[in-house]
PDB file of C-alpha atoms in Angstrom:
ATOM      1  CA  MET A   1       5.595 -15.958   7.627  1.00  0.00           C
ATOM      2  CA  SER A   2       7.177 -13.814   4.957  1.00  0.00           C
ATOM      3  CA  GLY A   3       5.505 -14.003   1.566  1.00  0.00           C
ATOM      4  CA  THR A   4       2.510 -16.033   2.641  1.00  0.00           C
ATOM      5  CA  ALA A   5       0.161 -13.447   4.041  1.00  0.00           C
ATOM      6  CA  SER A   6      -1.990 -12.876   1.006  1.00  0.00           C
ATOM      7  CA  SER A   7      -2.877 -16.536   0.712  1.00  0.00           C
ATOM      8  CA  THR A   8      -3.476 -17.118   4.398  1.00  0.00           C
ATOM      9  CA  PRO A   9      -7.147 -17.694   5.028  1.00  0.00           C
ATOM     10  CA  LEU A  10      -9.085 -15.837   7.681  1.00  0.00           C
ATOM     11  CA  PRO A  11     -10.085 -17.709  10.852  1.00  0.00           C
ATOM     12  CA  SER A  12     -13.463 -19.309  10.408  1.00  0.00           C
ATOM     13  CA  ASN A  13     -15.183 -16.562  12.405  1.00  0.00           C
ATOM     14  CA  GLY A  14     -13.671 -13.867  10.130  1.00  0.00           C
ATOM     15  CA  ALA A  15     -11.819 -12.234  13.074  1.00  0.00           C
ATOM     16  CA  ILE A  16      -8.506 -10.521  12.223  1.00  0.00           C
ATOM     17  CA  PRO A  17      -6.160 -10.467  15.241  1.00  0.00           C
ATOM     18  CA  PRO A  18      -5.029  -6.950  16.226  1.00  0.00           C
ATOM     19  CA  GLY A  19      -1.937  -5.895  14.328  1.00  0.00           C
ATOM     20  CA  MET A  20      -2.356  -8.584  11.757  1.00  0.00           C
ATOM     21  CA  GLY A  21      -4.317  -6.644   9.123  1.00  0.00           C
ATOM     22  CA  TYR A  22      -3.004  -6.116   5.613  1.00  0.00           C
ATOM     23  CA  MET A  23      -4.479  -5.277   2.206  1.00  0.00           C
ATOM     24  CA  GLY A  24      -6.471  -8.270   1.082  1.00  0.00           C
ATOM     25  CA  VAL A  25      -6.770 -10.115   4.448  1.00  0.00           C
ATOM     26  CA  GLY A  26     -10.512  -9.624   4.332  1.00  0.00           C
ATOM     27  CA  TYR A  27     -11.074  -9.947   0.598  1.00  0.00           C
ATOM     28  CA  VAL A  28     -12.102 -13.591   0.447  1.00  0.00           C
ATOM     29  CA  GLN A  29     -14.582 -12.931   3.213  1.00  0.00           C
ATOM     30  CA  ASP A  30     -15.760  -9.746   1.460  1.00  0.00           C
ATOM     31  CA  ALA A  31     -16.507 -11.563  -1.788  1.00  0.00           C
ATOM     32  CA  LYS A  32     -18.037 -14.730  -0.452  1.00  0.00           C
ATOM     33  CA  ASP A  33     -21.619 -13.720  -1.318  1.00  0.00           C
ATOM     34  CA  PHE A  34     -20.790 -12.734  -4.867  1.00  0.00           C
ATOM     35  CA  LYS A  35     -21.500 -15.893  -6.880  1.00  0.00           C
ATOM     36  CA  ALA A  36     -20.401 -14.180 -10.072  1.00  0.00           C
ATOM     37  CA  ASP A  37     -17.028 -13.207  -8.675  1.00  0.00           C
ATOM     38  CA  THR A  38     -14.247 -14.096 -11.046  1.00  0.00           C
ATOM     39  CA  ARG A  39     -11.302 -14.450  -8.647  1.00  0.00           C
ATOM     40  CA  ARG A  40      -8.553 -16.669  -9.965  1.00  0.00           C
ATOM     41  CA  PHE A  41      -5.722 -17.676  -7.705  1.00  0.00           C
ATOM     42  CA  SER A  42      -3.168 -18.471 -10.368  1.00  0.00           C
ATOM     43  CA  PRO A  43       0.154 -16.812  -9.635  1.00  0.00           C
ATOM     44  CA  ASP A  44       0.834 -13.366 -11.022  1.00  0.00           C
ATOM     45  CA  VAL A  45      -1.775 -12.267 -13.456  1.00  0.00           C
ATOM     46  CA  LYS A  46       0.176  -9.932 -15.756  1.00  0.00           C
ATOM     47  CA  PRO A  47      -1.492  -6.702 -16.937  1.00  0.00           C
ATOM     48  CA  ASP A  48       1.943  -5.294 -17.871  1.00  0.00           C
ATOM     49  CA  ALA A  49       1.336  -5.964 -21.546  1.00  0.00           C
ATOM     50  CA  ASN A  50      -1.989  -4.181 -21.528  1.00  0.00           C
ATOM     51  CA  PRO A  51      -2.313  -1.764 -24.474  1.00  0.00           C
ATOM     52  CA  LEU A  52      -3.208   1.041 -22.040  1.00  0.00           C
ATOM     53  CA  ALA A  53       0.338   0.797 -20.649  1.00  0.00           C
ATOM     54  CA  ASN A  54      -0.854   1.119 -17.083  1.00  0.00           C
ATOM     55  CA  SER A  55       1.746   1.926 -14.489  1.00  0.00           C
ATOM     56  CA  VAL A  56       2.207  -1.122 -12.249  1.00  0.00           C
ATOM     57  CA  GLY A  57       2.967  -1.430  -8.527  1.00  0.00           C
ATOM     58  CA  VAL A  58       2.815  -3.436  -5.339  1.00  0.00           C
ATOM     59  CA  ASP A  59       1.466  -3.094  -1.826  1.00  0.00           C
ATOM     60  CA  VAL A  60       3.453  -4.529   1.078  1.00  0.00           C
ATOM     61  CA  SER A  61       3.608  -4.829   4.861  1.00  0.00           C
ATOM     62  CA  SER A  62       5.780  -6.632   7.417  1.00  0.00           C
ATOM     63  CA  TRP A  63       4.480  -9.908   6.061  1.00  0.00           C
ATOM     64  CA  GLN A  64       6.886  -9.485   3.078  1.00  0.00           C
ATOM     65  CA  GLY A  65       9.943  -9.258   5.293  1.00  0.00           C
ATOM     66  CA  GLY A  66      13.042  -7.539   3.883  1.00  0.00           C
ATOM     67  CA  ILE A  67      12.665  -5.987   0.416  1.00  0.00           C
ATOM     68  CA  ASN A  68      15.367  -5.122  -2.125  1.00  0.00           C
ATOM     69  CA  TRP A  69      13.808  -1.956  -3.516  1.00  0.00           C
ATOM     70  CA  SER A  70      16.467  -1.397  -6.132  1.00  0.00           C
ATOM     71  CA  ALA A  71      15.630  -4.791  -7.586  1.00  0.00           C
ATOM     72  CA  VAL A  72      11.912  -4.043  -7.332  1.00  0.00           C
ATOM     73  CA  ARG A  73      12.364  -0.768  -9.362  1.00  0.00           C
ATOM     74  CA  GLY A  74      14.610  -2.686 -11.775  1.00  0.00           C
ATOM     75  CA  ALA A  75      11.714  -5.155 -12.385  1.00  0.00           C
ATOM     76  CA  GLY A  76       9.554  -2.257 -13.695  1.00  0.00           C
ATOM     77  CA  ILE A  77       7.588  -1.475 -10.511  1.00  0.00           C
ATOM     78  CA  GLU A  78       6.860   2.229 -10.516  1.00  0.00           C
ATOM     79  CA  PHE A  79       4.818   2.628  -7.280  1.00  0.00           C
ATOM     80  CA  ALA A  80       4.195   1.038  -3.939  1.00  0.00           C
ATOM     81  CA  TRP A  81       1.978   1.480  -0.930  1.00  0.00           C
ATOM     82  CA  MET A  82       3.124   0.083   2.405  1.00  0.00           C
ATOM     83  CA  LYS A  83       1.349  -0.445   5.692  1.00  0.00           C
ATOM     84  CA  ALA A  84       1.993   2.265   8.206  1.00  0.00           C
ATOM     85  CA  THR A  85      -0.633   1.853  10.948  1.00  0.00           C
ATOM     86  CA  GLU A  86      -3.624   0.016  12.330  1.00  0.00           C
ATOM     87  CA  GLY A  87      -6.155   1.201  14.868  1.00  0.00           C
ATOM     88  CA  THR A  88      -4.779   3.895  17.168  1.00  0.00           C
ATOM     89  CA  THR A  89      -1.609   2.114  18.577  1.00  0.00           C
ATOM     90  CA  TYR A  90      -0.145  -0.235  16.041  1.00  0.00           C
ATOM     91  CA  LYS A  91       2.732   0.849  13.791  1.00  0.00           C
ATOM     92  CA  ASP A  92       4.114  -1.560  11.170  1.00  0.00           C
ATOM     93  CA  PRO A  93       7.732  -2.301  12.114  1.00  0.00           C
ATOM     94  CA  THR A  94       8.999  -2.301   8.494  1.00  0.00           C
ATOM     95  CA  PHE A  95       7.265   0.899   7.400  1.00  0.00           C
ATOM     96  CA  GLY A  96      10.240   3.277   7.876  1.00  0.00           C
ATOM     97  CA  THR A  97      12.649   0.951   6.103  1.00  0.00           C
ATOM     98  CA  ASN A  98      10.246   0.359   3.274  1.00  0.00           C
ATOM     99  CA  TYR A  99       9.322   4.008   2.868  1.00  0.00           C
ATOM    100  CA  ARG A 100      12.953   5.189   2.659  1.00  0.00           C
ATOM    101  CA  GLY A 101      14.044   2.224   0.620  1.00  0.00           C
ATOM    102  CA  ALA A 102      11.374   2.763  -2.009  1.00  0.00           C
ATOM    103  CA  HIS A 103      12.065   6.460  -2.272  1.00  0.00           C
ATOM    104  CA  ASN A 104      15.798   5.897  -2.619  1.00  0.00           C
ATOM    105  CA  ALA A 105      15.170   3.419  -5.408  1.00  0.00           C
ATOM    106  CA  GLY A 106      12.951   5.837  -7.294  1.00  0.00           C
ATOM    107  CA  VAL A 107       9.646   4.073  -6.506  1.00  0.00           C
ATOM    108  CA  ILE A 108       6.761   6.492  -5.979  1.00  0.00           C
ATOM    109  CA  ARG A 109       5.384   5.461  -2.629  1.00  0.00           C
ATOM    110  CA  GLY A 110       2.618   6.020  -0.101  1.00  0.00           C
ATOM    111  CA  ALA A 111       1.337   4.717   3.195  1.00  0.00           C
ATOM    112  CA  TYR A 112      -1.896   2.915   4.210  1.00  0.00           C
ATOM    113  CA  HIS A 113      -3.884   2.479   7.376  1.00  0.00           C
ATOM    114  CA  PHE A 114      -5.689  -0.749   8.203  1.00  0.00           C
ATOM    115  CA  ALA A 115      -9.068   0.307   9.639  1.00  0.00           C
ATOM    116  CA  ARG A 116     -10.461  -1.003  12.924  1.00  0.00           C
ATOM    117  CA  PRO A 117     -13.933   0.612  13.099  1.00  0.00           C
ATOM    118  CA  ASP A 118     -14.779  -1.422  16.160  1.00  0.00           C
ATOM    119  CA  ALA A 119     -11.787  -0.201  18.147  1.00  0.00           C
ATOM    120  CA  SER A 120     -12.101   3.584  18.075  1.00  0.00           C
ATOM    121  CA  GLY A 121     -13.482   6.516  16.054  1.00  0.00           C
ATOM    122  CA  GLY A 122     -12.467   7.367  12.530  1.00  0.00           C
ATOM    123  CA  ALA A 123     -10.968  10.699  13.535  1.00  0.00           C
ATOM    124  CA  ALA A 124      -8.681   9.129  16.162  1.00  0.00           C
ATOM    125  CA  GLN A 125      -7.409   6.549  13.702  1.00  0.00           C
ATOM    126  CA  ALA A 126      -6.800   9.193  11.003  1.00  0.00           C
ATOM    127  CA  ASN A 127      -4.737  11.245  13.460  1.00  0.00           C
ATOM    128  CA  HIS A 128      -2.717   8.149  14.389  1.00  0.00           C
ATOM    129  CA  PHE A 129      -2.109   7.478  10.691  1.00  0.00           C
ATOM    130  CA  VAL A 130      -1.046  11.020   9.784  1.00  0.00           C
ATOM    131  CA  GLY A 131       1.296  11.174  12.784  1.00  0.00           C
ATOM    132  CA  ASN A 132       3.009   7.886  11.887  1.00  0.00           C
ATOM    133  CA  GLY A 133       3.706   7.954   8.174  1.00  0.00           C
ATOM    134  CA  GLY A 134       0.445   8.893   6.501  1.00  0.00           C
ATOM    135  CA  ALA A 135       1.236  12.497   5.765  1.00  0.00           C
ATOM    136  CA  TRP A 136       1.553  13.785   2.170  1.00  0.00           C
ATOM    137  CA  SER A 137       3.631  16.234   0.225  1.00  0.00           C
ATOM    138  CA  ARG A 138       3.599  17.372  -3.487  1.00  0.00           C
ATOM    139  CA  ASP A 139       7.097  16.158  -4.410  1.00  0.00           C
ATOM    140  CA  ASN A 140       6.537  13.738  -7.324  1.00  0.00           C
ATOM    141  CA  MET A 141       7.317  10.861  -5.025  1.00  0.00           C
ATOM    142  CA  THR A 142       4.466  10.711  -2.436  1.00  0.00           C
ATOM    143  CA  LEU A 143       1.099   9.096  -3.042  1.00  0.00           C
ATOM    144  CA  PRO A 144      -1.989   9.993  -0.965  1.00  0.00           C
ATOM    145  CA  GLY A 145      -2.612   8.039   2.195  1.00  0.00           C
ATOM    146  CA  VAL A 146      -5.024   5.129   1.917  1.00  0.00           C
ATOM    147  CA  LEU A 147      -7.848   3.940   4.180  1.00  0.00           C
ATOM    148  CA  ASP A 148      -7.824   0.112   3.944  1.00  0.00           C
ATOM    149  CA  ILE A 149     -11.336  -0.964   4.955  1.00  0.00           C
ATOM    150  CA  GLU A 150     -12.422  -4.592   4.441  1.00  0.00           C
ATOM    151  CA  GLY A 151     -13.359  -7.835   6.195  1.00  0.00           C
ATOM    152  CA  SER A 152     -16.561  -7.626   8.429  1.00  0.00           C
ATOM    153  CA  CYS A 153     -18.893  -4.741   9.002  1.00  0.00           C
ATOM    154  CA  TYR A 154     -17.541  -4.629  12.593  1.00  0.00           C
ATOM    155  CA  GLY A 155     -21.035  -4.692  14.053  1.00  0.00           C
ATOM    156  CA  LYS A 156     -21.926  -1.277  12.660  1.00  0.00           C
ATOM    157  CA  THR A 157     -25.046  -0.258  10.815  1.00  0.00           C
ATOM    158  CA  ARG A 158     -24.581   1.187   7.397  1.00  0.00           C
ATOM    159  CA  ALA A 159     -25.278   4.703   8.663  1.00  0.00           C
ATOM    160  CA  ALA A 160     -22.701   4.209  11.481  1.00  0.00           C
ATOM    161  CA  MET A 161     -20.114   2.925   9.054  1.00  0.00           C
ATOM    162  CA  ARG A 162     -20.666   5.838   6.676  1.00  0.00           C
ATOM    163  CA  SER A 163     -20.178   8.219   9.641  1.00  0.00           C
ATOM    164  CA  TRP A 164     -16.996   6.485  10.737  1.00  0.00           C
ATOM    165  CA  ILE A 165     -15.492   6.611   7.212  1.00  0.00           C
ATOM    166  CA  LEU A 166     -16.461  10.231   6.820  1.00  0.00           C
ATOM    167  CA  ASP A 167     -14.868  11.155  10.143  1.00  0.00           C
ATOM    168  CA  PHE A 168     -11.626   9.445   9.042  1.00  0.00           C
ATOM    169  CA  ALA A 169     -11.713  11.167   5.577  1.00  0.00           C
ATOM    170  CA  ASP A 170     -12.548  14.652   6.960  1.00  0.00           C
ATOM    171  CA  THR A 171      -9.781  14.444   9.537  1.00  0.00           C
ATOM    172  CA  TYR A 172      -7.242  13.209   6.988  1.00  0.00           C
ATOM    173  CA  ARG A 173      -8.081  16.070   4.691  1.00  0.00           C
ATOM    174  CA  ALA A 174      -7.891  18.669   7.501  1.00  0.00           C
ATOM    175  CA  ARG A 175      -4.462  17.321   8.535  1.00  0.00           C
ATOM    176  CA  THR A 176      -2.909  16.874   5.086  1.00  0.00           C
ATOM    177  CA  GLY A 177      -4.715  19.095   2.654  1.00  0.00           C
ATOM    178  CA  ARG A 178      -5.844  16.271   0.405  1.00  0.00           C
ATOM    179  CA  ASP A 179      -8.392  13.519   0.275  1.00  0.00           C
ATOM    180  CA  VAL A 180      -7.616   9.982   1.405  1.00  0.00           C
ATOM    181  CA  ALA A 181      -7.850   7.137  -1.063  1.00  0.00           C
ATOM    182  CA  VAL A 182     -10.054   4.245  -0.236  1.00  0.00           C
ATOM    183  CA  TYR A 183      -9.071   0.572  -0.639  1.00  0.00           C
ATOM    184  CA  THR A 184     -12.051  -1.770  -0.520  1.00  0.00           C
ATOM    185  CA  SER A 185     -13.937  -4.385  -2.578  1.00  0.00           C
ATOM    186  CA  ALA A 186     -17.274  -4.118  -4.241  1.00  0.00           C
ATOM    187  CA  SER A 187     -18.814  -6.678  -1.881  1.00  0.00           C
ATOM    188  CA  TRP A 188     -17.616  -4.993   1.332  1.00  0.00           C
ATOM    189  CA  TRP A 189     -18.603  -1.452   0.231  1.00  0.00           C
ATOM    190  CA  ASP A 190     -22.015  -2.512  -1.045  1.00  0.00           C
ATOM    191  CA  LEU A 191     -22.770  -4.592   2.053  1.00  0.00           C
ATOM    192  CA  CYS A 192     -21.368  -2.387   4.815  1.00  0.00           C
ATOM    193  CA  THR A 193     -22.097   1.075   3.464  1.00  0.00           C
ATOM    194  CA  GLY A 194     -25.056   0.260   1.164  1.00  0.00           C
ATOM    195  CA  GLY A 195     -23.221   1.431  -1.924  1.00  0.00           C
ATOM    196  CA  TRP A 196     -22.638   4.928  -0.455  1.00  0.00           C
ATOM    197  CA  ALA A 197     -21.626   7.685  -2.910  1.00  0.00           C
ATOM    198  CA  GLY A 198     -20.517  10.088  -0.285  1.00  0.00           C
ATOM    199  CA  LEU A 199     -16.819   9.926  -1.204  1.00  0.00           C
ATOM    200  CA  SER A 200     -17.083   9.319  -4.896  1.00  0.00           C
ATOM    201  CA  ALA A 201     -16.295  12.968  -5.847  1.00  0.00           C
ATOM    202  CA  ARG A 202     -13.388  13.128  -3.361  1.00  0.00           C
ATOM    203  CA  SER A 203     -11.523   9.937  -2.772  1.00  0.00           C
ATOM    204  CA  PRO A 204      -9.643   7.921  -5.408  1.00  0.00           C
ATOM    205  CA  LEU A 205     -10.926   4.361  -5.378  1.00  0.00           C
ATOM    206  CA  TRP A 206      -8.460   1.474  -5.000  1.00  0.00           C
ATOM    207  CA  VAL A 207     -10.498  -1.637  -5.725  1.00  0.00           C
ATOM    208  CA  ALA A 208      -9.615  -5.203  -4.766  1.00  0.00           C
ATOM    209  CA  HIS A 209     -10.666  -7.766  -7.373  1.00  0.00           C
ATOM    210  CA  TRP A 210      -8.357 -10.749  -7.969  1.00  0.00           C
ATOM    211  CA  THR A 211      -9.125 -11.710 -11.488  1.00  0.00           C
ATOM    212  CA  SER A 212      -7.589 -12.147 -14.961  1.00  0.00           C
ATOM    213  CA  ALA A 213     -10.568 -10.290 -16.480  1.00  0.00           C
ATOM    214  CA  GLY A 214      -9.986  -7.020 -18.306  1.00  0.00           C
ATOM    215  CA  GLY A 215     -11.287  -4.876 -15.502  1.00  0.00           C
ATOM    216  CA  PRO A 216     -12.402  -5.109 -11.857  1.00  0.00           C
ATOM    217  CA  ARG A 217     -15.853  -5.123 -10.324  1.00  0.00           C
ATOM    218  CA  ILE A 218     -16.244  -1.677  -8.738  1.00  0.00           C
ATOM    219  CA  PRO A 219     -18.408  -0.745  -5.717  1.00  0.00           C
ATOM    220  CA  SER A 220     -21.789   0.977  -6.187  1.00  0.00           C
ATOM    221  CA  GLY A 221     -21.326   4.636  -5.358  1.00  0.00           C
ATOM    222  CA  PHE A 222     -18.007   5.056  -7.258  1.00  0.00           C
ATOM    223  CA  PRO A 223     -18.036   5.855 -10.951  1.00  0.00           C
ATOM    224  CA  PHE A 224     -14.642   4.414 -11.778  1.00  0.00           C
ATOM    225  CA  TRP A 225     -11.483   2.962 -10.259  1.00  0.00           C
ATOM    226  CA  THR A 226      -8.087   4.611  -9.965  1.00  0.00           C
ATOM    227  CA  VAL A 227      -5.998   1.766  -8.574  1.00  0.00           C
ATOM    228  CA  TRP A 228      -6.781  -1.956  -8.959  1.00  0.00           C
ATOM    229  CA  GLN A 229      -5.316  -4.742  -6.881  1.00  0.00           C
ATOM    230  CA  TYR A 230      -5.653  -7.531  -9.411  1.00  0.00           C
ATOM    231  CA  THR A 231      -3.880 -10.406  -7.664  1.00  0.00           C
ATOM    232  CA  ALA A 232      -2.577 -11.508  -4.301  1.00  0.00           C
ATOM    233  CA  THR A 233      -0.196 -14.054  -5.749  1.00  0.00           C
ATOM    234  CA  GLY A 234       2.058 -11.811  -7.744  1.00  0.00           C
ATOM    235  CA  SER A 235       5.881 -12.238  -7.982  1.00  0.00           C
ATOM    236  CA  VAL A 236       8.441  -9.429  -8.200  1.00  0.00           C
ATOM    237  CA  ARG A 237      12.228  -9.578  -8.201  1.00  0.00           C
ATOM    238  CA  GLY A 238      13.437  -8.268  -4.843  1.00  0.00           C
ATOM    239  CA  ILE A 239      10.439  -9.532  -2.869  1.00  0.00           C
ATOM    240  CA  SER A 240      10.418 -13.077  -1.475  1.00  0.00           C
ATOM    241  CA  GLY A 241       7.226 -15.079  -2.014  1.00  0.00           C
ATOM    242  CA  TYR A 242       3.868 -13.785  -3.153  1.00  0.00           C
ATOM    243  CA  VAL A 243       3.085 -10.092  -3.150  1.00  0.00           C
ATOM    244  CA  ASP A 244      -0.053  -8.077  -4.101  1.00  0.00           C
ATOM    245  CA  ARG A 245       0.165  -6.588  -7.555  1.00  0.00           C
ATOM    246  CA  ASP A 246      -1.615  -3.338  -8.557  1.00  0.00           C
ATOM    247  CA  ARG A 247      -2.086  -1.131 -11.574  1.00  0.00           C
ATOM    248  CA  ILE A 248      -3.049   2.546 -12.057  1.00  0.00           C
ATOM    249  CA  SER A 249      -5.853   3.425 -14.509  1.00  0.00           C
ATOM    250  CA  GLY A 250      -3.351   5.004 -16.850  1.00  0.00           C
ATOM    251  CA  GLY A 251       0.302   5.466 -17.488  1.00  0.00           C
ATOM    252  CA  ARG A 252       3.143   7.470 -15.878  1.00  0.00           C
ATOM    253  CA  SER A 253       1.390  10.819 -16.281  1.00  0.00           C
ATOM    254  CA  ARG A 254      -1.705   9.441 -14.472  1.00  0.00           C
ATOM    255  CA  LEU A 255       0.476   8.136 -11.654  1.00  0.00           C
ATOM    256  CA  LEU A 256       2.239  11.486 -11.221  1.00  0.00           C
ATOM    257  CA  ALA A 257      -1.146  13.277 -11.322  1.00  0.00           C
ATOM    258  CA  LEU A 258      -2.341  11.052  -8.467  1.00  0.00           C
ATOM    259  CA  ALA A 259       0.834  11.701  -6.474  1.00  0.00           C
ATOM    260  CA  ASN A 260       0.699  15.487  -6.964  1.00  0.00           C
ATOM    261  CA  ASN A 261      -3.072  15.904  -6.702  1.00  0.00           C
ATOM    262  CA  THR A 262      -3.291  17.552 -10.109  1.00  0.00           C
ATOM    263  CA  ALA A 263      -6.091  15.381 -11.607  1.00  0.00           C
TER     264      ALA A 263
END
């Protein structure tokens, strides 16, 4: 199934089988009620020539199979996030190899956790994440951990979802000394949290919006985006098949500031 995950549709009931979550799996479902959504599914929208000279990266999981990280870095990729955990028991089998491989190739890298708010509390999942790859250090090479939250509202009220997210964020900060980044879409955040602003002054926003437009739609409650996943059908030398492509809201100095928690 390597290289096909980002374009694989959800089951009709929107359920994501345990262990099968990855960044973007719930995006199509998230955005279905946004009639003005400008998603385009043409391969590899290229912001690399943007005059802002944004640093560009990828996000990966076991769906991508084996990755040649030296080739990825040679293709101009500066950063990568990779799936580490899901729920309180699952660990991505390719995480360790990807994490070491990216580091050795000079790719600034970080880990992400696929949230399962219906399975256990936010604190328990944050502890599982930190204990299995989600920790952080100020070394120029490690990005903050990411809470990947998307898909359905998991049967929770908006108040309950806010509480779950806050428990995860507070536990992550207590364990690592820095705030977790949040990956989501405008539609999910606005629907499932009511456009909550409770993390806007703390957590960098990683917004999913697959579009060739000049900028993404951002959730209510956040003033700006820090990372943008702009396509699920990207291509990068060293990775077979499609891969998610991302950009930072600035150049190399902004990327390093995000890694080192200096801005």
